[in-house]
Tab-separated table of C-alpha atoms in Angstrom:
chain	number	residue	atom	x	y	z
A	161	UNK	CA	2.061	40.237	-12.309
A	162	UNK	CA	5.437	38.814	-11.236
A	163	UNK	CA	8.722	39.456	-12.994
A	164	UNK	CA	9.048	35.734	-13.696
A	165	UNK	CA	5.697	35.610	-15.518
A	166	UNK	CA	6.762	38.541	-17.717
A	167	UNK	CA	10.003	36.713	-18.431
A	168	UNK	CA	8.059	33.535	-19.287
A	169	UNK	CA	5.818	35.507	-21.666
A	170	UNK	CA	8.889	36.776	-23.508
A	171	UNK	CA	10.206	33.231	-23.863
A	172	UNK	CA	6.826	32.050	-25.182
A	173	UNK	CA	6.515	34.938	-27.663
A	174	UNK	CA	9.902	33.949	-29.099
A	175	UNK	CA	8.780	30.275	-29.060
A	176	UNK	CA	11.501	29.368	-26.567
A	177	UNK	CA	9.070	27.092	-24.746
A	178	UNK	CA	11.644	24.874	-23.033
A	179	UNK	CA	13.193	27.897	-21.254
A	180	UNK	CA	9.740	28.997	-20.066
A	181	UNK	CA	9.152	25.494	-18.683
A	182	UNK	CA	12.534	25.582	-16.902
A	183	UNK	CA	11.540	28.914	-15.368
A	184	UNK	CA	8.232	27.416	-14.184
A	185	UNK	CA	10.060	24.513	-12.558
A	186	UNK	CA	12.394	26.923	-10.767
A	187	UNK	CA	9.358	28.710	-9.301
A	188	UNK	CA	8.019	25.345	-8.163
A	189	UNK	CA	11.379	24.614	-6.523
A	190	UNK	CA	11.047	27.897	-4.608
A	191	UNK	CA	7.458	27.039	-3.551
A	192	UNK	CA	6.050	29.865	-5.671
A	193	UNK	CA	3.152	27.667	-6.794
A	194	UNK	CA	1.037	30.545	-8.099
A	195	UNK	CA	3.722	31.644	-10.600
A	196	UNK	CA	4.538	28.019	-11.453
A	197	UNK	CA	0.933	27.222	-12.423
A	198	UNK	CA	0.460	30.566	-14.196
A	199	UNK	CA	3.469	29.923	-16.435
A	200	UNK	CA	2.225	26.405	-17.156
A	201	UNK	CA	-1.164	27.830	-18.161
A	202	UNK	CA	0.548	30.252	-20.558
A	203	UNK	CA	2.464	27.351	-22.102
A	204	UNK	CA	-0.711	25.269	-22.382
A	205	UNK	CA	-2.439	28.181	-24.161
A	206	UNK	CA	0.500	28.194	-26.570
A	207	UNK	CA	-0.197	24.471	-27.217
A	208	UNK	CA	3.086	23.284	-25.660
A	209	UNK	CA	2.318	19.656	-24.783
A	210	UNK	CA	4.995	19.077	-22.105
A	211	UNK	CA	3.285	21.761	-19.976
A	212	UNK	CA	0.071	19.702	-19.952
A	213	UNK	CA	1.913	16.699	-18.560
A	214	UNK	CA	3.834	18.899	-16.107
A	215	UNK	CA	0.579	20.281	-14.711
A	216	UNK	CA	-0.916	16.794	-14.465
A	217	UNK	CA	2.193	15.582	-12.643
A	218	UNK	CA	1.887	18.456	-10.173
A	219	UNK	CA	-1.624	17.344	-9.227
A	220	UNK	CA	-0.555	13.702	-9.302
A	221	UNK	CA	2.254	14.070	-6.765
A	222	UNK	CA	2.496	17.506	-5.143
A	223	UNK	CA	-0.889	19.170	-4.679
A	224	UNK	CA	-2.206	18.268	-1.183
A	225	UNK	CA	-5.758	17.649	-2.462
A	226	UNK	CA	-4.558	16.213	-5.796
A	227	UNK	CA	-6.995	18.614	-7.503
A	228	UNK	CA	-9.920	17.288	-5.430
A	229	UNK	CA	-8.895	13.702	-6.041
A	230	UNK	CA	-8.472	13.953	-9.820
A	231	UNK	CA	-4.720	13.176	-9.638
A	232	UNK	CA	-4.025	15.154	-12.812
A	233	UNK	CA	-6.085	12.830	-15.016
A	234	UNK	CA	-7.872	15.557	-16.964
A	235	UNK	CA	-4.508	16.947	-18.100
A	236	UNK	CA	-3.284	13.522	-19.172
A	237	UNK	CA	-6.559	13.063	-21.085
A	238	UNK	CA	-6.003	16.349	-22.937
A	239	UNK	CA	-2.455	15.243	-23.712
A	240	UNK	CA	-3.677	11.907	-25.086
A	241	UNK	CA	-6.264	13.665	-27.279
A	242	UNK	CA	-3.357	15.366	-29.048
A	243	UNK	CA	-0.826	12.550	-28.782
A	244	UNK	CA	-2.715	9.229	-28.392
A	245	UNK	CA	0.423	7.109	-28.788
A	246	UNK	CA	2.232	8.793	-25.874
A	247	UNK	CA	3.727	6.106	-23.632
A	248	UNK	CA	4.409	8.695	-20.927
A	249	UNK	CA	0.828	9.998	-20.812
A	250	UNK	CA	-0.620	6.468	-20.866
A	251	UNK	CA	1.541	5.577	-17.851
A	252	UNK	CA	0.636	8.870	-16.128
A	253	UNK	CA	-3.079	8.210	-16.640
A	254	UNK	CA	-2.620	4.632	-15.400
A	255	UNK	CA	-1.208	6.040	-12.159
A	256	UNK	CA	-4.199	8.399	-11.848
A	257	UNK	CA	-6.634	5.511	-12.260
A	258	UNK	CA	-4.650	3.454	-9.741
A	259	UNK	CA	-4.725	6.289	-7.199
A	260	UNK	CA	-8.507	6.465	-7.634
A	261	UNK	CA	-8.776	2.755	-6.845
A	262	UNK	CA	-9.396	1.547	-10.420
A	263	UNK	CA	-6.637	-1.070	-10.592
A	264	UNK	CA	-8.054	-2.996	-13.574
A	265	UNK	CA	-8.372	0.191	-15.631
A	266	UNK	CA	-4.805	1.139	-14.717
A	267	UNK	CA	-3.695	-2.295	-15.861
A	268	UNK	CA	-5.532	-1.818	-19.180
A	269	UNK	CA	-3.657	1.440	-19.787
A	270	UNK	CA	-0.310	-0.205	-19.022
A	271	UNK	CA	-1.224	-2.989	-21.468
A	272	UNK	CA	-1.923	-0.327	-24.102
A	273	UNK	CA	1.427	1.338	-23.389
A	274	UNK	CA	3.167	-2.029	-23.843
A	275	UNK	CA	1.429	-2.572	-27.182
A	276	UNK	CA	2.471	0.873	-28.435
A	277	UNK	CA	6.033	0.754	-27.092
A	278	UNK	CA	7.608	-0.594	-30.272
A	279	UNK	CA	5.982	2.099	-32.412
A	280	UNK	CA	5.860	5.064	-30.035
A	281	UNK	CA	5.437	8.554	-31.442
A	282	UNK	CA	8.715	9.919	-32.783
A	283	UNK	CA	7.739	13.293	-31.323
A	284	UNK	CA	8.217	11.887	-27.836
A	285	UNK	CA	10.692	9.343	-26.523
A	286	UNK	CA	9.235	7.327	-23.598
A	287	UNK	CA	10.509	8.464	-20.229
A	288	UNK	CA	10.016	4.937	-18.894
A	289	UNK	CA	12.115	2.025	-20.205
A	290	UNK	CA	10.541	-1.171	-21.534
A	291	UNK	CA	11.911	-2.977	-18.485
A	292	UNK	CA	10.239	-0.484	-16.106
A	293	UNK	CA	7.004	-0.675	-18.070
A	294	UNK	CA	6.918	-4.474	-17.810
A	295	UNK	CA	7.597	-4.246	-14.072
A	296	UNK	CA	4.741	-1.719	-13.699
A	297	UNK	CA	2.365	-4.254	-15.255
A	298	UNK	CA	3.606	-6.957	-12.875
A	299	UNK	CA	3.025	-4.670	-9.866
A	300	UNK	CA	-0.520	-3.871	-11.022
A	301	UNK	CA	-1.262	-7.583	-11.511
A	302	UNK	CA	-0.102	-8.180	-7.928
A	303	UNK	CA	-2.260	-5.278	-6.671
A	304	UNK	CA	-5.297	-6.792	-8.416
A	305	UNK	CA	-4.421	-10.208	-6.887
A	306	UNK	CA	-3.993	-11.877	-10.266
A	307	UNK	CA	-1.120	-13.908	-8.917
A	308	UNK	CA	-0.970	-16.557	-11.661
A	309	UNK	CA	-0.778	-13.872	-14.386
A	310	UNK	CA	1.869	-11.985	-12.384
A	311	UNK	CA	3.942	-15.169	-12.134
A	312	UNK	CA	3.743	-15.710	-15.918
A	313	UNK	CA	4.870	-12.120	-16.524
A	314	UNK	CA	7.712	-12.484	-14.024
A	315	UNK	CA	9.016	-15.552	-15.843
A	316	UNK	CA	8.976	-13.577	-19.121
A	317	UNK	CA	10.640	-10.618	-17.384
A	318	UNK	CA	13.433	-12.795	-15.979
A	319	UNK	CA	14.020	-14.468	-19.352
A	320	UNK	CA	14.278	-11.086	-21.077
A	321	UNK	CA	16.062	-8.893	-18.543
A	322	UNK	CA	17.530	-11.249	-15.955
A	323	UNK	CA	16.748	-10.985	-12.254
A	324	UNK	CA	17.121	-8.129	-9.782
A	325	UNK	CA	16.188	-7.557	-6.138
A	326	UNK	CA	12.632	-6.496	-6.974
A	327	UNK	CA	11.960	-9.335	-9.414
A	328	UNK	CA	13.420	-11.872	-6.961
A	329	UNK	CA	11.077	-10.599	-4.246
A	330	UNK	CA	8.020	-10.667	-6.514
A	331	UNK	CA	8.949	-14.061	-7.960
A	332	UNK	CA	9.225	-15.470	-4.435
A	333	UNK	CA	5.905	-13.904	-3.436
A	334	UNK	CA	4.064	-15.148	-6.533
A	335	UNK	CA	5.506	-18.670	-6.330
A	336	UNK	CA	4.341	-18.784	-2.723
A	337	UNK	CA	0.873	-17.439	-3.624
A	338	UNK	CA	0.634	-20.116	-6.317
A	339	UNK	CA	1.474	-22.894	-3.844
A	340	UNK	CA	5.078	-23.439	-4.995
A	341	UNK	CA	6.519	-22.872	-1.552
A	342	UNK	CA	9.823	-24.736	-1.840
A	343	UNK	CA	10.679	-22.894	-5.077
A	344	UNK	CA	9.580	-19.618	-3.474
A	345	UNK	CA	12.171	-20.029	-0.719
A	346	UNK	CA	15.048	-19.933	-3.223
A	347	UNK	CA	13.963	-16.524	-4.540
A	348	UNK	CA	13.064	-15.098	-1.141
A	349	UNK	CA	16.417	-16.153	0.322
A	350	UNK	CA	18.129	-14.430	-2.603
A	351	UNK	CA	16.007	-11.303	-2.184
A	352	UNK	CA	16.798	-11.122	1.534
A	353	UNK	CA	20.523	-11.472	0.833
A	354	UNK	CA	20.233	-8.388	-1.371
A	355	UNK	CA	17.993	-6.410	1.020
A	356	UNK	CA	16.166	-7.290	4.248
A	357	UNK	CA	12.534	-6.270	3.676
A	358	UNK	CA	9.317	-6.838	5.579
A	359	UNK	CA	7.570	-8.203	2.461
A	360	UNK	CA	10.276	-10.816	1.907
A	361	UNK	CA	10.234	-11.939	5.564
A	362	UNK	CA	6.433	-12.136	5.499
A	363	UNK	CA	6.373	-14.182	2.282
A	364	UNK	CA	9.161	-16.491	3.451
A	365	UNK	CA	7.283	-16.957	6.721
A	366	UNK	CA	4.181	-17.888	4.692
A	367	UNK	CA	6.177	-20.399	2.640
A	368	UNK	CA	7.528	-22.075	5.802
A	369	UNK	CA	4.035	-21.955	7.340
A	370	UNK	CA	2.506	-23.810	4.368
A	371	UNK	CA	5.372	-26.324	4.513
A	372	UNK	CA	4.497	-26.848	8.222
A	373	UNK	CA	7.972	-25.698	9.309
A	374	UNK	CA	6.449	-23.606	12.061
A	375	UNK	CA	9.652	-22.822	13.983
A	376	UNK	CA	11.235	-21.230	10.889
A	377	UNK	CA	7.978	-19.471	9.995
A	378	UNK	CA	7.765	-17.963	13.487
A	379	UNK	CA	11.333	-16.641	13.247
A	380	UNK	CA	10.440	-14.770	10.062
A	381	UNK	CA	7.162	-13.442	11.477
A	382	UNK	CA	9.078	-12.189	14.530
A	383	UNK	CA	11.327	-10.244	12.139
A	384	UNK	CA	8.190	-8.752	10.586
A	385	UNK	CA	7.166	-7.517	14.029
A	386	UNK	CA	10.312	-5.369	14.103
A	387	UNK	CA	8.970	-3.465	11.072
A	388	UNK	CA	5.355	-3.315	12.279
A	389	UNK	CA	5.427	0.344	13.341
A	390	UNK	CA	6.318	1.315	9.753
A	391	UNK	CA	3.063	-0.148	8.347
A	392	UNK	CA	0.480	2.607	8.098
A	393	UNK	CA	-2.098	1.414	5.572
A	394	UNK	CA	-1.846	-2.346	5.030
A	395	UNK	CA	-4.083	-4.058	7.582
A	396	UNK	CA	-4.019	-7.313	5.620
A	397	UNK	CA	-0.228	-7.567	5.846
A	398	UNK	CA	-0.135	-6.661	9.539
A	399	UNK	CA	-2.896	-9.155	10.318
A	400	UNK	CA	-1.150	-11.924	8.389
A	401	UNK	CA	2.080	-12.149	10.372
A	402	UNK	CA	0.346	-11.552	13.713
A	403	UNK	CA	-2.350	-14.206	13.416
A	404	UNK	CA	0.009	-16.746	11.829
A	405	UNK	CA	2.467	-16.128	14.682
A	406	UNK	CA	-0.362	-17.206	16.994
A	407	UNK	CA	-1.003	-20.432	15.087
A	408	UNK	CA	2.726	-21.183	14.863
A	409	UNK	CA	2.828	-20.923	18.659
A	410	UNK	CA	-0.162	-23.300	18.911
A	411	UNK	CA	1.589	-25.844	16.683
A	412	UNK	CA	4.799	-25.477	18.694
A	413	UNK	CA	2.941	-25.995	22.002
A	414	UNK	CA	3.364	-22.462	23.359
A	415	UNK	CA	-0.303	-21.711	24.135
A	416	UNK	CA	0.336	-18.690	26.383
A	417	UNK	CA	2.283	-16.918	23.636
A	418	UNK	CA	-0.424	-17.946	21.167
A	419	UNK	CA	-3.114	-16.252	23.273
A	420	UNK	CA	-1.014	-13.087	23.363
A	421	UNK	CA	-0.902	-12.950	19.552
A	422	UNK	CA	-4.584	-13.907	19.272
A	423	UNK	CA	-5.563	-11.058	21.606
A	424	UNK	CA	-3.417	-8.630	19.624
A	425	UNK	CA	-4.961	-9.678	16.303
A	426	UNK	CA	-8.535	-9.597	17.644
A	427	UNK	CA	-8.040	-6.132	19.174
A	428	UNK	CA	-6.360	-4.824	16.016
A	429	UNK	CA	-9.248	-5.990	13.812
A	430	UNK	CA	-11.838	-4.701	16.309
A	431	UNK	CA	-10.434	-1.202	15.867
A	432	UNK	CA	-11.334	-1.231	12.149
A	433	UNK	CA	-15.070	-1.858	12.474
A	434	UNK	CA	-16.618	-3.574	9.444
A	435	UNK	CA	-14.071	-5.883	7.827
A	436	UNK	CA	-13.753	-7.382	4.340
A	437	UNK	CA	-14.693	-11.081	4.161
A	438	UNK	CA	-11.142	-12.453	4.279
A	439	UNK	CA	-10.228	-10.443	7.389
A	440	UNK	CA	-13.585	-11.211	9.016
A	441	UNK	CA	-12.812	-14.929	8.527
A	442	UNK	CA	-9.425	-14.467	10.229
A	443	UNK	CA	-11.111	-12.589	13.096
A	444	UNK	CA	-13.549	-15.493	13.624
A	445	UNK	CA	-10.751	-18.047	13.367
A	446	UNK	CA	-8.710	-16.236	16.031
A	447	UNK	CA	-11.730	-15.871	18.330
A	448	UNK	CA	-12.590	-19.585	18.093
A	449	UNK	CA	-8.967	-20.605	18.647
A	450	UNK	CA	-8.658	-18.395	21.719
A	451	UNK	CA	-11.873	-19.815	23.188
A	452	UNK	CA	-10.665	-23.360	22.521
A	453	UNK	CA	-7.314	-22.717	24.221
A	454	UNK	CA	-8.941	-21.122	27.274
A	455	UNK	CA	-11.440	-23.969	27.652
A	456	UNK	CA	-8.633	-26.509	27.494
A	457	UNK	CA	-7.234	-25.061	30.782
A	458	UNK	CA	-3.529	-24.449	31.541
A	459	UNK	CA	-3.602	-21.139	29.625
A	460	UNK	CA	-3.426	-17.685	31.148
A	461	UNK	CA	-5.150	-14.797	29.427
A	462	UNK	CA	-2.994	-12.056	30.917
A	463	UNK	CA	-4.808	-9.313	29.052
A	464	UNK	CA	-8.166	-10.486	30.412
A	465	UNK	CA	-6.710	-10.645	33.926
A	466	UNK	CA	-5.844	-6.942	33.776
A	467	UNK	CA	-9.559	-6.182	34.076
A	468	UNK	CA	-10.477	-5.926	37.765
A	469	UNK	CA	-13.940	-6.997	38.957
A	470	UNK	CA	-15.492	-6.036	42.286
A	471	UNK	CA	-16.326	-8.779	44.770
A	472	UNK	CA	-20.026	-9.349	45.624
A	473	UNK	CA	-19.483	-8.010	49.167
A	474	UNK	CA	-17.815	-4.800	47.927
A	475	UNK	CA	-20.512	-4.275	45.308
A	476	UNK	CA	-23.284	-4.590	48.013
A	477	UNK	CA	-21.537	-2.075	50.279
A	478	UNK	CA	-21.289	0.456	47.428
A	479	UNK	CA	-24.963	-0.112	46.588
A	480	UNK	CA	-26.011	0.554	50.230
A	481	UNK	CA	-23.937	3.771	50.308
A	482	UNK	CA	-25.596	4.978	47.094
A	483	UNK	CA	-29.071	4.262	48.545
A	484	UNK	CA	-28.244	6.138	51.778
A	485	UNK	CA	-26.983	9.131	49.805
A	486	UNK	CA	-30.141	9.045	47.683
A	487	UNK	CA	-32.362	9.108	50.828
A	488	UNK	CA	-30.366	11.993	52.360
A	489	UNK	CA	-30.648	14.025	49.151
A	490	UNK	CA	-34.398	13.428	49.059
A	491	UNK	CA	-34.737	14.578	52.706
A	492	UNK	CA	-32.966	17.870	52.054
A	493	UNK	CA	-35.063	18.637	48.994
A	494	UNK	CA	-33.081	17.243	46.034
A	495	UNK	CA	-34.584	14.764	43.569
């Protein structure tokens, strides 16, 4: 048993739980995970609630396997059994559900946290502010593609707290998703003045695209391409600015550049095998457009030209050589 665990036991016996928790966190900071978890278990046995959340947070964020994909949820559940009005634990559990792919359930937990915020348990002050909680709900609405509800919440958020870089970006995105493209531009311009982000360029490109201002849309999509290497897990986003770049080029009369983007999008989607319906529709749209452009003439498919085909004469010569070799091998006893 380590010296630190003995020290933690002494703190717990004298009911100095906060010092034992500090000691545990120091062990975590020194990558002594075994001692860290052991001290937390001692605190949990002593019914010290913050240790339950601490252990859940470890599996939520730090453990490589996230406790076999549980993301600390069982610890947040135990916490909520003892303190059902805990805003912190409700938000923690919402994150666990989100990480497991249950966005609607996560949203339900955030809704519950919002309802309880005004009368939260006096034992525990929420770690998250009301402003942050409202923004968490907005982000979950966006994740679940409930764009009209997200827009309504953003309007309430702006009326209550004013605007900031994040709310300007989301407001621009949601206005665009709801077909209010001209209004969206005002927010996206403001967001980009505060910080140049891929999401803002993509959404502003979409707004210009829907307004048929294809030259401006293409400029924004080209800026997205500068960030493309940073996208690791959002195929939908990457597909969006690539395939729309292709169709901007078509509208602007640059068919050769369009084919380049169409090839890139088709190849990118091919690499992912079975696609969801929306991406499958984009794949088909790109394939049909490429075929149409090639049939119309005057378009070079440079990628296709890289593939070299043998002439008929060369192919016949190779075939004869193979047959001769086959006969020789037969004569000397092979085959």
